[in-house]
Amino acid sequence: MTDNADKSMDDIVSLCKRRGFVYPASEIYGGINGFWDYGPLGTQLKNNLRDAWWEAMVLNPPKGPDGERLQIVGLDSSIIQNPKVWEASGHLAGFADPMRKCAGCGHFVRADQLWEMLATSSEWVDSLLQVFTPITGDIDTPRLMDWARKKGKKLAPNLALVRNPEVTLSWLAQRVNGQPDAPVEMKEFMRHVATEQLNATGLQEPCPRCGGELGEPAPFKLMFETWAGMVQNDDNKAYLRPETAQGIFINFKNVVDTSRVKVPFGIAQVGKAFRNEVTPRNFIFRSREFEQMEMEWFCHKDDATKWYKFWQTERKRWWESLGLTSDNLIMREHDKDELSHYAKEGAGTADVEYRYPFTAPGFGELEGIAHRSNFDLTQHENHSRTKLKYFDSARGELAKNGQPKGEHYLPDVIEPAAGLTRGVLALLCEAYTRDDSRPSPEFLKLHPRLAPIKAAVFPLVKKDGMPEVAEKLHDELQQRFGRTGFIETDAKQSIGKRYARMDEAGCPWCFTIDGDSLTEHTVTARNRDTGEQQRIAIAQVGDFLHKALNI
Ligand code: ATP
């Protein structure tokens, strides 16, 4: 087990490219920020995760707190909907991040991420900190001057220190040396360096890219716009959905009217979502096109807290069952000030968070479990002027005959909303293992259920009838296990290199046909995680794999 802090994202990204999991989108044209393509193994891994979710939600849902099997049905709604959907959901008015524009280079910075970006992604900050460590209260004027004239000019031309070094330095010296006992924190220091003259300009926060002055925060819309129809005008404006959830709410009545569901029940959907993220980053963690797996659980408001707790436990357990170890996975309840626009009194949100290498020792969101109250259905009922209330014949006052009279209501909603592509990232990070004592130091310990290659069959050499025996075994295994992954076969290169390639692809088992296979009808079975080998009968390989994969 590892806390992931020792795993390098560069290593993981490079393995993903090398083995065909994930490629930068439009790579031959220099890429496009925030978009990724999934290669042969990545696509299969993503499909396996999606299918595992669909099975756990729709095909074979869990039993609820009272022991009854839950009812959840599937849906596949359109990516583009009537724009009124986004007006009702609040996305048109509220789905925006506060942004600040740099007066120097025009770069946009997310206001709430400024200091994080300064600390983690500014070349000029790194370079400047090497010249001056602002903890002693002393300023090394000649070194700073030298930095401003050379490196600073190149890396942060709009920084006050670079544009006007004498004035800024004299102000800095006064400011820093005036408080010799108070160590200057980096944050404060950066404010100082960006400041030309305190009385003239006030404190400014520097642009992470060029050191320039940042303007006032203004909202930046996150929805991608397009047009539906021949004419590109406001009447035809449409939006790519920023979440799959709204497609479910607007079909609530359709599903109730056309299937036999009764509250409490769920509607599940997997699909693409698009957000024009200001700073897409950390590989596929935050991209502009991604996939979500969302389920809206409709229940009576009196039961909402029970279901909110149930889904929190259930969703964490599910991720653990796919190999995310409990040490790297936590459930975190949001603070009141983090709550979304739909959360009203009594409602809440909790996140399943994973310790990604770039957040370690901290955590980042993997799935949100939100109590959305009946906000969305109320909004759609009001905006569409369509009655969406559910008639619950099992509730309400008792009539004279002792039977309930029934109750009309808009159900509350508990929403477990997971990222499919973000899930793929968490699984890859968890699976990535480095052991320099092995002949194949890098390997992916993927859960056998999710592994895109289930097994490989190798003839030791390409002669003496070994390829034919391998081919036969390959066909047999492909027939039996090919529904959720490939069975690989390959006769090129040394057997060590072939094992190493399979280890990097996360293939749990390799079977090698050698000279003894022809005479004794046995093969070598090699385990990905331990590298251990054992001899088994060829006729037993299918059953052996079935037991070993346990899927
Ligand atoms: P974040 O706080 O990371 O921006 P969010 O709270 O806005 O995420 P939700 O709207 O709750 O996210 O979406 C549900 C899930 O969709 C998230 O838990 C995450 O796994 C995934 N997700 C959201 N935005 C992105 C993105 N830009 N790229 C990849 N996955 C995303």
Coordinates of C-alpha atoms and ligand atoms in Angstrom, one line a residue, residues 95 110 242-243 275 277 280 284-294 334 340 342 349 351-352 356 365-368 372 415 417-423, ligand 1:
F95 CA -22.4 28.3 -13.7
R110 CA -9.2 31.8 -11.7
P242 CA -22.2 20.7 -18.5
E243 CA -23.7 17.7 -16.6
R275 CA -17.2 22.5 -19.3
E277 CA -12.7 24.9 -17.6
P280 CA -7.8 22.3 -17.3
I284 CA -7.5 13.8 -17.3
F285 CA -8.5 15.0 -13.8
R286 CA -9.9 18.3 -15.0
S287 CA -10.6 18.3 -18.8
R288 CA -13.0 20.3 -20.9
E289 CA -14.7 17.2 -22.3
F290 CA -15.2 14.3 -19.9
E291 CA -17.7 11.6 -19.0
Q292 CA -19.9 11.3 -16.0
M293 CA -21.9 8.5 -14.3
E294 CA -24.8 10.1 -12.5
H334 CA -18.8 19.8 2.5
S340 CA -23.9 24.5 -4.5
Y342 CA -29.3 24.0 -5.3
T349 CA -23.1 17.4 -0.2
D351 CA -17.5 13.9 -1.7
V352 CA -15.7 10.6 -2.1
Y356 CA -4.1 11.5 -6.4
E365 CA -12.9 14.9 -5.6
L366 CA -13.8 11.6 -7.4
E367 CA -17.5 11.6 -6.8
G368 CA -20.0 13.9 -5.2
R372 CA -30.4 18.3 -4.0
E415 CA -27.5 12.3 -6.4
A417 CA -22.4 11.9 -9.4
A418 CA -19.1 10.3 -10.4
G419 CA -16.6 11.1 -13.0
L420 CA -16.0 8.2 -15.4
T421 CA -12.8 9.7 -16.8
R422 CA -11.7 10.9 -13.4
G423 CA -12.4 7.4 -12.1
Ligands
ATP1 P1 -14.9 20.0 -9.3 O1 -15.1 20.6 -7.9 O2 -13.7 19.1 -9.3 O3 -14.9 21.1 -10.4 P2 -17.6 19.5 -9.4 O4 -18.0 19.5 -7.9 O5 -18.0 20.7 -10.2 O6 -16.1 19.1 -9.6 P3 -19.8 17.8 -10.2 O7 -20.5 18.9 -10.9 O8 -20.3 17.4 -8.9 O9 -18.2 18.2 -10.1 O10 -19.6 16.6 -11.2 C1 -19.6 15.2 -10.8 C2 -18.3 14.6 -11.1 O11 -17.9 14.8 -12.4 C3 -17.1 15.1 -10.3 O12 -17.0 14.4 -9.0 C4 -15.9 14.7 -11.1 O13 -15.5 13.3 -10.9 C5 -16.4 14.8 -12.5 N1 -16.0 16.1 -13.1 C6 -16.5 17.3 -12.9 N2 -15.8 18.2 -13.7 C7 -14.8 17.5 -14.4 C8 -13.8 17.9 -15.3 N3 -13.7 19.1 -15.7 N4 -13.0 16.9 -15.8 C9 -13.2 15.6 -15.4 N5 -14.1 15.2 -14.6 C10 -15.0 16.1 -14.0

